[in-house]
Tab-separated table of C-alpha atoms in Angstrom:
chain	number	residue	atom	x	y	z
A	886	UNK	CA	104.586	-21.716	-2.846
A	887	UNK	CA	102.976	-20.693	-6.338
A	888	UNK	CA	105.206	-20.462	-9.074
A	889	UNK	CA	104.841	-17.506	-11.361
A	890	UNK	CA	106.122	-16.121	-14.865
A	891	UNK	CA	106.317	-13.019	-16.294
A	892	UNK	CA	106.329	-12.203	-20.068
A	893	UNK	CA	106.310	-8.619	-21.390
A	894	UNK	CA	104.318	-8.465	-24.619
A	895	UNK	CA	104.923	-5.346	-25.869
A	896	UNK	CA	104.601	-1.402	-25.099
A	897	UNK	CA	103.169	1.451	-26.213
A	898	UNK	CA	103.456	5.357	-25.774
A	899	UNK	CA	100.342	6.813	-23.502
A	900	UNK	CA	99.316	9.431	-26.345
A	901	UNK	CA	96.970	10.972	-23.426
A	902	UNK	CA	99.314	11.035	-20.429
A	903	UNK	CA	100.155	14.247	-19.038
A	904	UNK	CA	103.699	13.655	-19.358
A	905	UNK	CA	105.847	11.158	-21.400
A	906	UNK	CA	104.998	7.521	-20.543
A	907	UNK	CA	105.473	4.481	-21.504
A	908	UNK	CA	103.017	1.662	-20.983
A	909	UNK	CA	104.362	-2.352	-20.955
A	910	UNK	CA	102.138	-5.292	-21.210
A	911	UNK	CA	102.695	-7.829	-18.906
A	912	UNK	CA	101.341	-11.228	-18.937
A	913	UNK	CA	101.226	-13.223	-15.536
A	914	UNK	CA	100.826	-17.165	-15.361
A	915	UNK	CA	99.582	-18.427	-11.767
A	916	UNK	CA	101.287	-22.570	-11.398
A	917	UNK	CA	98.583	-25.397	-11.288
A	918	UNK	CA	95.797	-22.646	-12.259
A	919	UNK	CA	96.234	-21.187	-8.327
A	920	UNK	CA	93.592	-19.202	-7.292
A	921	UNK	CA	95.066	-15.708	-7.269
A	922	UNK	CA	92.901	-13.157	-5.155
A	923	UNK	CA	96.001	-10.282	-5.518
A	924	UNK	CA	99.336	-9.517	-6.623
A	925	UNK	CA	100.593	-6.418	-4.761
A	926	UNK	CA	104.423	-6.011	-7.508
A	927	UNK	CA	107.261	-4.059	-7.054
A	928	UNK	CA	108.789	-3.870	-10.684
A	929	UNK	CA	112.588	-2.713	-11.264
A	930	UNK	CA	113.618	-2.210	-14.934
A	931	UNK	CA	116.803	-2.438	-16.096
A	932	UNK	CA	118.687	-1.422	-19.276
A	933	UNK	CA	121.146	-4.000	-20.461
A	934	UNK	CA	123.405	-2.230	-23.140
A	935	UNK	CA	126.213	-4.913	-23.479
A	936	UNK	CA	123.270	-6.935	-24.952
A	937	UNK	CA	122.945	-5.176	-28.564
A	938	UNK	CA	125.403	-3.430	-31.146
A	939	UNK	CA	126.412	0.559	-31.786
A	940	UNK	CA	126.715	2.303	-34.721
A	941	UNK	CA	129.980	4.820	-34.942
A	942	UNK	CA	127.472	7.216	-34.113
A	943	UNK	CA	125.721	6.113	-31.219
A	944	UNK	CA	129.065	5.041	-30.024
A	945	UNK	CA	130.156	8.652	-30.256
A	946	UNK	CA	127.644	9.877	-28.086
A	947	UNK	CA	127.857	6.970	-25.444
A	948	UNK	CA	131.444	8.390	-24.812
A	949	UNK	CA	130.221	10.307	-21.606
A	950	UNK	CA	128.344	7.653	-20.014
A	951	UNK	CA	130.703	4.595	-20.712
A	952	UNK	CA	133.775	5.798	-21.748
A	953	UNK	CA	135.881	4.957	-25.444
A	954	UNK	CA	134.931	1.406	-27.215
A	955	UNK	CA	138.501	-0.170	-26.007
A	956	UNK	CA	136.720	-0.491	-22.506
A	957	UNK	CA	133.368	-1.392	-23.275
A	958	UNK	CA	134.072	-4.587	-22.423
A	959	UNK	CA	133.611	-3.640	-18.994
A	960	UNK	CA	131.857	-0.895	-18.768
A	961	UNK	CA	129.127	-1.779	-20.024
A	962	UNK	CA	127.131	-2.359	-16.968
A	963	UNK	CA	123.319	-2.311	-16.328
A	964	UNK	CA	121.510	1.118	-16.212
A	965	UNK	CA	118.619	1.589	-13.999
A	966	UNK	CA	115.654	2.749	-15.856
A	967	UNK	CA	112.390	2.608	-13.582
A	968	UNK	CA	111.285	0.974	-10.279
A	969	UNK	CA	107.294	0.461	-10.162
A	970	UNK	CA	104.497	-0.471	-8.026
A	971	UNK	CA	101.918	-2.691	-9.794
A	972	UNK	CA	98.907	-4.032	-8.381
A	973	UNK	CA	97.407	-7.185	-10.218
A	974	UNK	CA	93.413	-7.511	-9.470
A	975	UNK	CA	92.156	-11.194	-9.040
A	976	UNK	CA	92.943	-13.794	-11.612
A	977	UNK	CA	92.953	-17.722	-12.006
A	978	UNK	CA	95.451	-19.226	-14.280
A	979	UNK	CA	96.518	-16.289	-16.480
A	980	UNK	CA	96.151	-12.879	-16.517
A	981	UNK	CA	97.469	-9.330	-18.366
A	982	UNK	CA	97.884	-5.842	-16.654
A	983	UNK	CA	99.510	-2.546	-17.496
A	984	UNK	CA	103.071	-1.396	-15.971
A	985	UNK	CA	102.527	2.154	-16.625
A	986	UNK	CA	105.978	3.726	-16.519
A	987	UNK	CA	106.472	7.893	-16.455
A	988	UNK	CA	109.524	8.845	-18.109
A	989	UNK	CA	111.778	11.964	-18.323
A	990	UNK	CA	113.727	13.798	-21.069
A	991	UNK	CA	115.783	15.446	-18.582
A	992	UNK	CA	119.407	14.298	-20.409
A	993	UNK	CA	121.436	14.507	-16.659
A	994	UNK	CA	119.590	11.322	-15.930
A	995	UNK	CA	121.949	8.468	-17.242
A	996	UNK	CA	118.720	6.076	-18.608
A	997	UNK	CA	117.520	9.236	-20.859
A	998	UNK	CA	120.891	10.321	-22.125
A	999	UNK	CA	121.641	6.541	-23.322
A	1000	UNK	CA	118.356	6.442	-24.869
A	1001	UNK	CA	118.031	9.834	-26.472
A	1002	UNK	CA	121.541	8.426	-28.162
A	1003	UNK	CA	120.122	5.472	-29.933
A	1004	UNK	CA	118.895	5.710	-33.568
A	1005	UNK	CA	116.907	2.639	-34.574
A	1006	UNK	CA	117.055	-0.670	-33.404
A	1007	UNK	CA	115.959	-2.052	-29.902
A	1008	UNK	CA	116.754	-1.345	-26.506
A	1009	UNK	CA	117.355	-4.645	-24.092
A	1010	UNK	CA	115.491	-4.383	-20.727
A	1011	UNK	CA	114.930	-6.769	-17.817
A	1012	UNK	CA	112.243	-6.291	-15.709
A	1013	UNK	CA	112.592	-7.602	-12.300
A	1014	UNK	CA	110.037	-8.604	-9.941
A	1015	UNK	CA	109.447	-9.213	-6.275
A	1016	UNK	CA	106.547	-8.448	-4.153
A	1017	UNK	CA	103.958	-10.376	-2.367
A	1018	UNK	CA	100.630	-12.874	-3.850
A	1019	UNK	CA	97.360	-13.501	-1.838
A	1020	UNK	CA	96.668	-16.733	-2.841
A	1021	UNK	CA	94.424	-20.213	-1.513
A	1022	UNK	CA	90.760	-21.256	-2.765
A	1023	UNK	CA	89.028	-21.586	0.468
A	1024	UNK	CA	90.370	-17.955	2.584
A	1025	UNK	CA	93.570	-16.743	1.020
A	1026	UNK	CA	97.334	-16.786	2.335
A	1027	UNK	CA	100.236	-14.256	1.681
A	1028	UNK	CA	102.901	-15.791	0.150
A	1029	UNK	CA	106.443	-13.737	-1.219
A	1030	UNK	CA	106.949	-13.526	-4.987
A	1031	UNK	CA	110.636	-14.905	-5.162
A	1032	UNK	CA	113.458	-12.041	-6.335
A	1033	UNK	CA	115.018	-14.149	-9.088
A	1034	UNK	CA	111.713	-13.910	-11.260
A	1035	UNK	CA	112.716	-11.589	-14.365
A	1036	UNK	CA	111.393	-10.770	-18.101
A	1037	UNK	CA	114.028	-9.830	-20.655
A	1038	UNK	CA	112.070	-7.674	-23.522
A	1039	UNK	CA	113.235	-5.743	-26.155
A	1040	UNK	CA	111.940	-2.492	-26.724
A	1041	UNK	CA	111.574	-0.688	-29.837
A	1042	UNK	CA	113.542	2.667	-29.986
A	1043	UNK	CA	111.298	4.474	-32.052
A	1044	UNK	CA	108.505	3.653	-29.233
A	1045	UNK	CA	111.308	6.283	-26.915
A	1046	UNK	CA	111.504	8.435	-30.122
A	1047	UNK	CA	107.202	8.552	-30.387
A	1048	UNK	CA	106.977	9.116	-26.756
A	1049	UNK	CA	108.982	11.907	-26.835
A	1050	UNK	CA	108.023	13.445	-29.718
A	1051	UNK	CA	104.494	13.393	-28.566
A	1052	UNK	CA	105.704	15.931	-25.881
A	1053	UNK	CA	108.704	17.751	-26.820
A	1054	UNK	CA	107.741	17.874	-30.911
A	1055	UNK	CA	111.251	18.993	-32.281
A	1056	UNK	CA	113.110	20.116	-29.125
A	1057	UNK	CA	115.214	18.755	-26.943
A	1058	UNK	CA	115.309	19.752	-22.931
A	1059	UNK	CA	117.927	21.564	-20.571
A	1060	UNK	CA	118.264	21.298	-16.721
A	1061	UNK	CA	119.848	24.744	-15.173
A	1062	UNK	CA	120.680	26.492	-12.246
A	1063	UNK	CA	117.822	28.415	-11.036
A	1064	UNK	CA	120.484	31.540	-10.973
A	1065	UNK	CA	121.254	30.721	-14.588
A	1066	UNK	CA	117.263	30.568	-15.359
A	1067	UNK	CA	116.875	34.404	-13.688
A	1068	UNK	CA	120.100	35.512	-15.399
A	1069	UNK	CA	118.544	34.170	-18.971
A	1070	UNK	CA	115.430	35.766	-18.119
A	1071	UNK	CA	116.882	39.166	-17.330
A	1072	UNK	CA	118.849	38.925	-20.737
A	1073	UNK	CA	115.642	38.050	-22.770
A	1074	UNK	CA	113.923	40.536	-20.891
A	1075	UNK	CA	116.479	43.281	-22.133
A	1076	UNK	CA	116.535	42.181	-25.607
A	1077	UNK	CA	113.150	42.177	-26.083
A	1078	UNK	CA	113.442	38.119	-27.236
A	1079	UNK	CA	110.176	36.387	-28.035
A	1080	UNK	CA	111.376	32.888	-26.996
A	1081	UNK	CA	113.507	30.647	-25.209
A	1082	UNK	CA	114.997	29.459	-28.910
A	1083	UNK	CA	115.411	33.167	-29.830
A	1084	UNK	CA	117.314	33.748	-26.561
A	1085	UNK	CA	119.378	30.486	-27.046
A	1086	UNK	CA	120.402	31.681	-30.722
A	1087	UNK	CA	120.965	35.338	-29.839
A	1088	UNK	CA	123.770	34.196	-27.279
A	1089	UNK	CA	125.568	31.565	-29.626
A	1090	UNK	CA	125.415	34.398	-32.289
A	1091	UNK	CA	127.573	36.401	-29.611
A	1092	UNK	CA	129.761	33.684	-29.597
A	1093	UNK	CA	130.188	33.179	-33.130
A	1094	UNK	CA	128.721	29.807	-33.517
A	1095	UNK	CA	125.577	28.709	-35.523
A	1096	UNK	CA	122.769	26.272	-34.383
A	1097	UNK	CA	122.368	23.054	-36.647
A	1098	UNK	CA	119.047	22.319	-37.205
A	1099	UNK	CA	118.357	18.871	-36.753
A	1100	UNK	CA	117.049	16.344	-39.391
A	1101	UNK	CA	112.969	17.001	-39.755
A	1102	UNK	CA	111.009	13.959	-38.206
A	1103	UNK	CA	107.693	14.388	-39.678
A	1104	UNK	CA	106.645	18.549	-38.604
A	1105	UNK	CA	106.046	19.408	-41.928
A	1106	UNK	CA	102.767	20.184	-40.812
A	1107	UNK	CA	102.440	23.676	-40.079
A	1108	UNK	CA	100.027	22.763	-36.666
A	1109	UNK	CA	103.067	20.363	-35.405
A	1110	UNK	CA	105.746	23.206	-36.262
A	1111	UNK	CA	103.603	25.568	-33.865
A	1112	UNK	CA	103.069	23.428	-31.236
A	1113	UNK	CA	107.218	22.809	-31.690
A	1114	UNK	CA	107.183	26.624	-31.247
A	1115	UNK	CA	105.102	26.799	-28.134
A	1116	UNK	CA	107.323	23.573	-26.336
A	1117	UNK	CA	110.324	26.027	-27.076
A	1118	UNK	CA	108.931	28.867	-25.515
């Protein structure tokens, strides 16, 4: 049996990906420098949030997903984040590859809602690998990749925070009903409302409650504050 390890080197946000995604380097190391003709991967990652500190803030808006401080202790548990497919070209020794990971802003999704929380600081993930190697010099032979192998790595939460402003510049993003969607169509419709914000606004005016706007994060720029408006709409 070959023994492997995995070490992720860093990530990035895909500036040119049609949707948000994140893109982790992975360095693989091949025991004995084994001939390694492919790796076909299955890679799970894993959020570990007992495994860094909250502000009172972030705290505050963890309350939904793991309940008041007093029982973090417990409930702290692991958060699924991602589960992908990564195939590894030949290699001899050592090699790096991509694990190109699309993302979503969609807040009902437990992963996105603990991230879109955070402030600063870093995010602790495990990646978790299993899968099969077609190894051997002369011919090659199929061989499992054992499910204990694992990378801990500590992601940057601005990377999240660049990734998603790259897409969603200044807004944030709402799952609904599709009978809600038609019934907030037919009232922008009526009102003559010239965007989704406008809509949004004219309805908490009804209710007597103002919008906050939220701290600026670089749109100064008049082209970023349009393309901000266009998201919205």
């Amino acid at each position: 049996m070959t023994d492997f390890t995995f070490t992720c080197t860093g990530v990035r946000a895909d500036p040119y990906a049609a949707g948000p995604t994140l893109v982790f380097r992975l360095r693989i190391t091949a025991s004995e420098e084994t001939r390694v003709h492919a790796l076909a991967l299955r890679c799970q990652i894993r959020i570990e949030p007992a495994r860094r500190g909250y502000g009172t803030t972030e705290a505050e808006g963890l309350t939904d997903l793991f309940g008041e401080r007093s029982r973090w202790g417990s409930a702290l548990q692991p958060v699924q984040f991602a589960q992908i497919p990564v195939m590894v070209p030949a290699f001899t020794g050592t090699t790096e590859t991509d694990v190109v990971v699309p993302c979503t802003y969609d807040l009902e999704i437990a992963a996105s809602r603990y991230l879109n929380t955070l402030t600063d600081g870093e995010v602790p993930l495990l990646m978790l690998f299993s899968g099969t190697a077609f190894t051997g010099s002369g011919g090659f032979r199929a061989e499992p990749v054992p499910w204990d192998l694992e990378a801990p790595f500590r992601m940057p939460v601005a990377v999240w925070q660049e990734m998603i402003d790259q897409h969603f510049p200044g807004c944030g993003w709402i799952r609904l009903p599709r009978c809600t969607m038609n019934a907030l169509l037919e009232f922008r419709s009526r009102h003559a409302l010239p965007s989704w914000e406008a809509t949004v606004q004219a309805l908490l005016d009804t209710a007597g409650t103002t919008a906050v706007q939220p701290p600026d994060r670089g749109f100064a720029d008049a082209g970023l504050a349009g393309l901000a408006e266009r998201t919205a709409q």
